[in-house]
Tab-separated table of C-alpha atoms and ligand atoms in Angstrom:
chain	number	residue	atom	x	y	z
A	618	MET	CA	26.896	68.542	51.474
A	619	LEU	CA	28.946	69.464	48.425
A	620	TYR	CA	32.664	68.761	48.793
A	621	LEU	CA	34.900	70.438	46.211
A	622	ASP	CA	38.212	70.419	48.074
A	623	TYR	CA	39.676	67.111	46.874
A	624	ALA	CA	43.125	68.654	46.325
A	625	ALA	CA	43.371	69.116	50.110
A	626	ASN	CA	42.114	65.683	51.085
A	627	THR	CA	40.154	62.830	49.555
A	628	PRO	CA	37.746	60.468	51.318
A	629	VAL	CA	39.263	57.041	51.938
A	630	ASP	CA	38.132	54.453	49.407
A	631	PRO	CA	36.257	51.623	51.214
A	632	LYS	CA	38.528	48.998	49.574
A	633	VAL	CA	41.581	50.860	50.851
A	634	LEU	CA	40.156	51.019	54.352
A	635	GLU	CA	39.374	47.314	54.184
A	636	SER	CA	42.984	46.488	53.301
A	637	PHE	CA	44.213	48.747	56.122
A	638	THR	CA	42.011	46.962	58.676
A	639	LYS	CA	42.957	43.533	57.362
A	640	LEU	CA	46.692	44.239	57.426
A	641	SER	CA	46.499	45.844	60.883
A	642	THR	CA	44.806	42.820	62.354
A	643	GLU	CA	46.564	40.056	60.400
A	644	TYR	CA	50.129	41.324	60.799
A	645	ILE	CA	50.812	42.209	64.398
A	646	ALA	CA	54.601	41.908	64.361
A	647	ASN	CA	57.236	44.508	63.602
A	648	PRO	CA	58.620	43.815	60.097
A	649	ASN	CA	62.096	44.273	61.586
A	650	ALA	CA	61.596	41.555	64.214
A	651	ALA	CA	63.830	38.515	63.727
A	652	HIS	CA	61.125	35.913	64.492
A	653	THR	CA	58.836	34.238	61.955
A	654	LEU	CA	55.931	36.658	62.549
A	655	GLY	CA	58.273	39.554	61.844
A	656	LYS	CA	59.519	37.798	58.727
A	657	ALA	CA	55.905	37.339	57.510
A	658	ALA	CA	55.272	41.074	57.958
A	659	LYS	CA	58.529	41.915	56.142
A	660	ASP	CA	57.621	39.601	53.237
A	661	LYS	CA	54.211	41.248	52.930
A	662	LEU	CA	55.854	44.680	52.995
A	663	ASP	CA	58.265	43.587	50.248
A	664	ASP	CA	55.339	42.303	48.148
A	665	TYR	CA	53.651	45.701	48.387
A	666	THR	CA	56.879	47.519	47.596
A	667	ALA	CA	57.326	45.366	44.479
A	668	GLU	CA	53.762	46.143	43.411
A	669	ILE	CA	54.100	49.888	44.059
A	670	ALA	CA	57.409	49.918	42.145
A	671	LEU	CA	55.749	48.235	39.174
A	672	LEU	CA	52.881	50.748	39.160
A	673	LEU	CA	55.305	53.672	39.348
A	674	GLU	CA	57.834	52.186	36.905
A	675	VAL	CA	60.726	52.411	39.369
A	676	LYS	CA	62.828	49.850	41.207
A	677	PRO	CA	61.764	48.632	44.688
A	678	SER	CA	65.103	49.907	46.016
A	679	GLU	CA	64.112	53.419	44.865
A	680	ILE	CA	61.098	53.654	47.200
A	681	ILE	CA	61.348	55.321	50.628
A	682	TYR	CA	58.215	55.428	52.803
A	683	THR	CA	57.557	58.520	54.888
A	684	SER	CA	54.721	60.107	56.869
A	685	GLY	CA	53.578	62.163	53.865
A	686	ALA	CA	54.656	64.499	51.098
A	687	THR	CA	55.770	67.170	53.564
A	688	GLU	CA	58.333	64.836	55.086
A	689	SER	CA	59.244	63.472	51.635
A	690	ASN	CA	59.924	66.992	50.321
A	691	ASN	CA	62.001	67.835	53.400
A	692	LEU	CA	64.023	64.637	53.077
A	693	ALA	CA	64.534	65.016	49.325
A	694	ILE	CA	65.582	68.658	49.420
A	695	ILE	CA	67.506	68.867	52.695
A	696	GLY	CA	68.909	65.342	52.411
A	697	ALA	CA	70.237	65.723	48.865
A	698	CYS	CA	71.389	69.349	49.212
A	699	HIS	CA	73.330	68.503	52.353
A	700	TYR	CA	74.900	65.487	50.700
A	701	TYR	CA	75.925	67.340	47.520
A	702	LYS	CA	76.936	70.671	49.085
A	703	ARG	CA	80.553	70.125	48.098
A	704	TYR	CA	79.439	70.601	44.460
A	705	GLY	CA	77.655	73.886	45.147
A	706	LYS	CA	74.904	75.530	47.139
A	707	HIS	CA	72.697	76.942	44.395
A	708	ILE	CA	69.067	75.752	44.237
A	709	ILE	CA	66.377	76.776	41.754
A	710	THR	CA	62.687	76.577	42.570
A	711	THR	CA	59.459	78.407	41.646
A	712	TYR	CA	56.751	80.560	43.242
A	713	LEU	CA	54.201	77.819	42.574
A	714	GLU	CA	55.467	75.484	45.235
A	715	HIS	CA	53.739	74.065	48.268
A	716	SER	CA	55.133	75.321	51.582
A	717	SER	CA	56.838	71.968	52.204
A	718	VAL	CA	59.097	72.852	49.261
A	719	SER	CA	59.307	76.636	49.661
A	720	SER	CA	59.808	76.656	53.452
A	721	THR	CA	62.373	73.882	53.146
A	722	ALA	CA	64.228	75.988	50.571
A	723	THR	CA	64.038	78.933	53.005
A	724	SER	CA	65.542	76.797	55.764
A	725	LEU	CA	68.451	75.951	53.448
A	726	HIS	CA	68.799	79.639	52.565
A	727	ASN	CA	69.213	80.305	56.305
A	728	GLU	CA	72.045	77.765	56.287
A	729	GLY	CA	73.861	79.636	53.516
A	730	TYR	CA	72.420	78.076	50.335
A	731	GLU	CA	71.412	80.422	47.508
A	732	ILE	CA	67.816	80.053	46.321
A	733	GLU	CA	66.615	81.499	43.011
A	734	PHE	CA	63.140	81.511	41.525
A	735	VAL	CA	62.458	80.802	37.889
A	736	ASP	CA	59.849	83.021	36.189
A	737	ILE	CA	56.410	81.622	35.474
A	738	LEU	CA	54.717	82.281	32.131
A	739	PRO	CA	51.047	83.396	32.058
A	740	ASN	CA	50.074	79.788	31.220
A	741	GLY	CA	51.591	78.611	34.510
A	742	GLU	CA	54.634	76.909	32.956
A	743	ILE	CA	58.130	77.838	33.983
A	744	ASP	CA	60.013	80.062	31.543
A	745	LEU	CA	62.605	77.647	30.144
A	746	GLU	CA	64.727	80.482	28.750
A	747	HIS	CA	64.874	82.053	32.204
A	748	LEU	CA	65.735	78.662	33.684
A	749	LYS	CA	68.616	78.352	31.200
A	750	SER	CA	69.931	81.716	32.311
A	751	LEU	CA	69.729	80.759	36.003
A	752	LEU	CA	71.497	77.388	35.737
A	753	ARG	CA	75.142	77.425	36.829
A	754	SER	CA	77.893	74.913	37.364
A	755	ASP	CA	77.191	75.046	41.124
A	756	THR	CA	73.396	74.498	40.792
A	757	ILE	CA	72.744	71.283	42.662
A	758	MET	CA	68.956	71.054	42.449
A	759	ILE	CA	65.838	72.216	40.638
A	760	ALA	CA	62.821	71.641	42.903
A	761	LEU	CA	59.346	72.077	41.468
A	762	SER	CA	55.918	70.469	41.279
A	763	GLU	CA	54.640	68.450	38.324
A	764	VAL	CA	51.156	69.894	39.054
A	765	ASP	CA	50.982	72.770	41.522
A	766	SER	CA	48.369	72.683	44.244
A	767	GLU	CA	46.752	76.066	43.650
A	768	LEU	CA	46.507	76.521	39.875
A	769	GLY	CA	46.925	72.943	38.686
A	770	ALA	CA	49.578	74.197	36.226
A	771	ARG	CA	51.790	71.470	34.756
A	772	GLN	CA	55.508	71.702	34.156
A	773	PRO	CA	57.522	70.522	31.136
A	774	ILE	CA	59.519	67.911	33.067
A	775	SER	CA	60.948	66.208	29.956
A	776	LYS	CA	62.214	69.539	28.560
A	777	ILE	CA	63.847	70.378	31.894
A	778	ARG	CA	65.506	66.947	31.834
A	779	GLU	CA	66.781	67.548	28.279
A	780	LEU	CA	68.244	70.852	29.378
A	781	LEU	CA	69.972	69.299	32.381
A	782	ASP	CA	71.288	66.317	30.402
A	783	SER	CA	72.745	68.569	27.739
A	784	LYS	CA	74.669	70.912	30.049
A	785	TYR	CA	74.205	70.232	33.762
A	786	PRO	CA	74.018	66.448	34.307
A	787	HIS	CA	75.095	66.803	37.950
A	788	CYS	CA	72.055	69.011	38.830
A	789	LEU	CA	69.267	66.992	40.464
A	790	LEU	CA	65.644	67.316	39.376
A	791	HIS	CA	63.284	67.031	42.342
A	792	VAL	CA	59.595	66.808	41.450
A	793	ASP	CA	56.734	67.213	43.917
A	794	ALA	CA	54.086	64.965	42.353
A	795	THR	CA	51.549	65.175	45.210
A	796	GLN	CA	48.820	66.608	42.955
A	797	ALA	CA	49.877	64.475	39.998
A	798	ILE	CA	50.123	60.846	41.118
A	799	GLY	CA	47.025	58.875	40.137
A	800	LYS	CA	45.730	61.848	38.135
A	801	VAL	CA	48.161	62.527	35.297
A	802	LYS	CA	50.974	60.467	33.758
A	803	VAL	CA	54.141	61.293	35.634
A	804	PRO	CA	57.366	61.061	33.577
A	805	MET	CA	59.190	58.986	36.179
A	806	GLU	CA	62.155	58.320	33.884
A	807	HIS	CA	63.079	62.023	33.927
A	808	VAL	CA	63.204	62.662	37.672
A	809	ASP	CA	65.919	62.090	40.258
A	810	LEU	CA	63.670	62.561	43.289
A	811	LEU	CA	59.876	62.555	43.465
A	812	THR	CA	57.348	62.856	46.285
A	813	PHE	CA	53.676	62.223	47.022
A	814	SER	CA	51.076	61.415	49.737
A	815	ALA	CA	48.428	58.663	49.829
A	816	HIS	CA	45.615	60.897	51.093
A	817	LYS	CA	45.426	62.783	47.790
A	818	PHE	CA	44.241	59.647	45.946
A	819	TYR	CA	41.751	58.071	48.372
A	820	GLY	CA	44.389	56.529	50.641
A	821	LEU	CA	44.871	57.216	54.330
A	822	ASN	CA	46.558	60.197	55.932
A	823	GLY	CA	50.011	59.685	57.390
A	824	CYS	CA	51.737	57.832	54.570
A	825	GLY	CA	53.880	59.211	51.788
A	826	VAL	CA	56.596	58.183	49.390
A	827	LEU	CA	59.898	59.557	48.258
A	828	ILE	CA	61.235	58.064	45.054
A	829	LYS	CA	64.992	58.386	45.108
A	830	LYS	CA	66.745	57.017	42.062
A	831	ASP	CA	69.478	54.584	43.071
A	832	LYS	CA	72.268	56.831	41.770
A	833	VAL	CA	71.163	59.722	44.034
A	834	MET	CA	72.492	60.009	47.581
A	835	LEU	CA	70.913	61.645	50.641
A	836	GLU	CA	71.891	62.509	54.151
A	837	PRO	CA	69.083	61.229	56.424
A	838	ILE	CA	67.173	63.843	58.404
A	839	ILE	CA	65.635	61.402	60.901
A	840	HIS	CA	68.132	59.331	62.837
A	841	GLY	CA	67.595	55.919	64.353
A	842	GLY	CA	67.473	52.366	63.071
A	843	THR	CA	67.828	51.651	59.359
A	844	SER	CA	64.656	49.593	59.152
A	845	THR	CA	63.638	49.436	55.479
A	846	THR	CA	66.221	51.862	54.151
A	847	ALA	CA	69.310	53.673	55.378
A	848	PHE	CA	67.694	56.945	54.355
A	849	ARG	CA	64.622	57.005	56.623
A	850	SER	CA	64.453	55.511	60.100
A	851	GLY	CA	61.389	54.308	61.969
A	852	THR	CA	59.330	51.126	61.991
A	853	PRO	CA	57.596	50.802	58.620
A	854	THR	CA	53.807	50.926	58.983
A	855	LEU	CA	52.784	47.900	56.958
A	856	ALA	CA	49.040	48.615	57.089
A	857	LEU	CA	49.496	52.203	55.861
A	858	ILE	CA	51.954	51.168	53.165
A	859	GLY	CA	49.737	48.305	51.995
A	860	SER	CA	46.699	50.555	51.860
A	861	LEU	CA	48.742	53.142	49.914
A	862	GLY	CA	49.517	50.325	47.475
A	863	GLU	CA	45.806	49.501	47.145
A	864	ALA	CA	44.910	53.170	46.625
A	865	LEU	CA	47.649	53.571	44.035
A	866	LYS	CA	46.507	50.493	42.124
A	867	LEU	CA	42.918	51.792	42.018
A	868	ALA	CA	44.041	55.278	40.944
A	869	GLU	CA	46.565	54.159	38.341
A	870	THR	CA	44.358	51.531	36.706
A	871	THR	CA	41.486	54.010	36.295
A	872	ARG	CA	43.619	57.125	35.717
A	873	GLU	CA	42.696	57.711	32.081
A	874	THR	CA	38.939	57.219	32.441
A	875	ARG	CA	38.887	59.373	35.572
A	876	TYR	CA	40.915	62.052	33.749
A	877	GLU	CA	38.497	62.184	30.799
A	878	TYR	CA	35.487	62.356	33.083
A	879	VAL	CA	36.967	65.098	35.274
A	880	SER	CA	38.019	67.045	32.148
A	881	ARG	CA	34.365	67.140	31.103
A	882	LEU	CA	33.349	68.415	34.553
A	883	ASN	CA	36.082	71.038	34.361
A	884	ASP	CA	34.805	72.218	30.922
A	885	HIS	CA	31.312	72.462	32.289
A	886	LEU	CA	32.512	74.448	35.301
A	887	ARG	CA	34.591	76.814	33.166
A	888	LYS	CA	31.654	77.480	30.833
A	889	GLY	CA	29.308	78.092	33.756
A	890	LEU	CA	31.746	80.422	35.532
A	891	GLY	CA	32.120	82.429	32.324
A	892	ALA	CA	28.610	83.792	32.989
A	893	TYR	CA	29.748	85.627	36.146
A	894	LYS	CA	31.157	89.063	35.331
A	895	ASN	CA	33.375	89.340	38.409
A	896	VAL	CA	34.939	85.882	38.108
A	897	ILE	CA	38.277	85.371	36.344
A	898	ILE	CA	39.647	81.876	35.875
A	899	ASN	CA	43.342	81.643	36.717
A	900	SER	CA	44.017	77.967	36.024
A	901	PRO	CA	45.586	77.403	32.614
A	902	LEU	CA	43.507	75.402	30.125
A	903	GLU	CA	46.410	73.000	29.573
A	904	GLY	CA	46.767	72.312	33.314
A	905	SER	CA	45.353	69.481	35.423
A	906	PRO	CA	41.550	69.319	35.096
A	907	TYR	CA	41.318	68.398	38.775
A	908	ILE	CA	42.019	71.970	39.944
A	909	LEU	CA	40.207	75.142	38.959
A	910	ASN	CA	41.417	78.378	40.507
A	911	LEU	CA	39.541	81.649	40.118
A	912	SER	CA	39.703	85.222	41.325
A	913	ILE	CA	36.583	87.065	42.374
A	914	ILE	CA	36.990	90.733	41.666
A	915	GLY	CA	35.831	93.186	44.312
A	916	ILE	CA	34.750	90.547	46.862
A	917	LYS	CA	36.872	88.882	49.534
A	918	ALA	CA	37.251	85.213	48.573
A	919	ARG	CA	37.358	84.243	52.239
A	920	GLU	CA	33.834	85.654	52.671
A	921	VAL	CA	32.623	83.802	49.586
A	922	GLN	CA	34.135	80.635	51.040
A	923	GLU	CA	32.333	81.226	54.356
A	924	ARG	CA	28.975	81.917	52.705
A	925	LEU	CA	29.368	78.771	50.604
A	926	ALA	CA	30.239	76.788	53.757
A	927	GLU	CA	27.009	78.059	55.401
A	928	ARG	CA	25.287	76.237	52.523
A	929	GLU	CA	27.477	73.160	53.164
A	930	ILE	CA	29.571	73.754	50.065
A	931	TYR	CA	33.265	73.316	50.721
A	932	VAL	CA	35.955	74.910	48.558
A	933	ALA	CA	39.406	76.294	49.367
A	934	THR	CA	40.667	79.835	49.074
A	935	LYS	CA	44.214	78.556	48.544
A	936	SER	CA	46.167	75.462	49.388
A	937	ALA	CA	45.023	74.249	52.849
A	938	CYS	CA	48.545	74.799	54.188
A	939	CYS	CA	48.772	78.558	53.430
A	940	THR	CA	48.108	81.452	55.787
A	941	LEU	CA	44.609	82.701	55.231
A	942	ASN	CA	44.958	86.370	54.434
A	943	SER	CA	48.179	86.468	52.433
A	944	PRO	CA	48.010	86.704	48.634
A	945	SER	CA	48.294	83.523	46.593
A	946	ARG	CA	51.907	83.296	45.374
A	947	PRO	CA	51.033	81.149	42.330
A	948	VAL	CA	48.238	83.503	41.226
A	949	TYR	CA	50.532	86.503	41.689
A	950	ALA	CA	53.265	84.691	39.732
A	951	ILE	CA	51.076	84.371	36.638
A	952	THR	CA	48.988	87.563	36.891
A	953	LYS	CA	51.362	90.006	38.673
A	954	ASP	CA	48.121	91.408	40.106
A	955	ARG	CA	47.940	91.618	43.915
A	956	LYS	CA	44.163	92.113	43.976
A	957	MET	CA	43.636	88.970	41.924
A	958	ALA	CA	46.064	87.107	44.164
A	959	LEU	CA	44.161	88.212	47.283
A	960	SER	CA	40.773	86.971	46.092
A	961	THR	CA	41.276	83.399	44.949
A	962	LEU	CA	39.041	80.370	45.310
A	963	ARG	CA	40.255	76.880	44.504
A	964	ILE	CA	37.704	74.331	43.404
A	965	SER	CA	39.088	70.824	43.189
A	966	LEU	CA	37.295	67.962	41.513
A	967	SER	CA	37.213	64.190	41.698
A	968	HIS	CA	35.865	61.256	39.715
A	969	LEU	CA	33.324	61.166	42.585
A	970	THR	CA	32.006	64.643	41.674
A	971	THR	CA	28.784	64.426	39.667
A	972	GLU	CA	27.458	66.645	36.849
A	973	GLU	CA	24.565	67.520	39.176
A	974	GLU	CA	26.996	68.734	41.820
A	975	VAL	CA	28.735	70.978	39.298
A	976	LYS	CA	25.370	72.411	38.225
A	977	ALA	CA	24.297	72.917	41.847
A	978	PHE	CA	27.618	74.601	42.671
A	979	LEU	CA	27.203	77.059	39.787
A	980	VAL	CA	23.693	77.995	40.907
A	981	GLN	CA	24.706	78.395	44.568
A	982	LEU	CA	27.836	80.394	43.709
A	983	GLY	CA	25.696	82.733	41.581
A	984	GLN	CA	23.367	83.288	44.568
A	985	VAL	CA	26.271	83.850	46.943
A	986	LEU	CA	27.925	86.371	44.617
A	987	ALA	CA	24.618	88.210	44.233
A	988	SER	CA	24.328	88.443	48.039
A	989	PHE	CA	27.295	90.863	48.339
B	594	PMP	N1	52.946	69.162	47.883
B	594	PMP	C1	51.782	69.500	47.319
B	594	PMP	C2	51.784	69.946	45.885
B	594	PMP	C3	50.585	69.413	48.046
B	594	PMP	O1	49.434	69.748	47.467
B	594	PMP	C4	50.637	68.986	49.400
B	594	PMP	C5	49.365	68.888	50.240
B	594	PMP	N2	48.534	69.991	50.186
B	594	PMP	C6	51.888	68.636	49.942
B	594	PMP	C7	53.005	68.730	49.164
B	594	PMP	C8	52.014	68.164	51.373
B	594	PMP	O2	51.360	66.961	51.547
B	594	PMP	P1	51.062	66.385	53.002
B	594	PMP	O3	50.159	67.359	53.652
B	594	PMP	O4	50.412	65.088	52.729
B	594	PMP	O5	52.347	66.243	53.708
């Protein structure tokens, strides 16, 4: 089996699973319970929150736990845009975004908000000049990903911050860092809101984070008790949160060595793919090395994916959350070519991927392409 779809999901690290099992069995009480067992669970939760805050360079009060990045993006965008609607209803986003950002923006559009899309340059970065021209006094949010899930393109977060500070300090910067946390250095000091999920860095499914800087306000979207925060109700899942903390520690403390290693794999893959006439690499060189997106000219990517899967090689055609036969919006945004956007494969790498696997993938892909 050759798994090259780590941007969709990662296998749980055994140490992370161990901490999940230990916390689930050792802490049986609800952290909100008033008795001593509840207090012990709450203290443990607070210890993890302090540790996660330290790793992310934020304050413990700025961390909101959710069920995953989808919920975090919904809460950040809907919650903040509802709260600040008296200042305006103009939101700027991009065509690179995951559906949990783009569909959430659409839902706000249906409520009467105005959504505009900033142009993307061929290297996958937003066009800052176009952004300048879109910003208005009633723009309340820019929502975009630090690393997008299809191309792996990175955005100039610090330049966007500079722009906002100089002219639009009231406009919030929301960053979806789901493909960035544990992989690249995230400029936490420049964001107002930031989201991610544990299962993208060897943690468990079902746990995510929203960083909300203390100065930012939100209207909650889930109503109920105010267990750990007034902004998100529900009993906090200590074992999931603790295991997210363990996964984050492992990812953050090895981030640079993993990055260098994966960059070498990415180089190798790019060089190897260069030998195939009908393959065009879409991912920008300056993007995240963890994601490599390509278009296969004249062949349906979905069929390539199926033939690879018959050989137990698993890659994505797009982000796992997109409809199968629609063109890739990110690839269309940088190429303006519908054919290229309809035939994309996304290969996503890990520090667990070996050189041998990359070599084997290149050989097998060559055979699959020749079979059409
Ligand atoms: N944003 C990005 C950039 C993603 O890649 C994903 C997952 N594919 C999400 C948000 C949603 O994450 P989850 O499925 O964990 O809610």
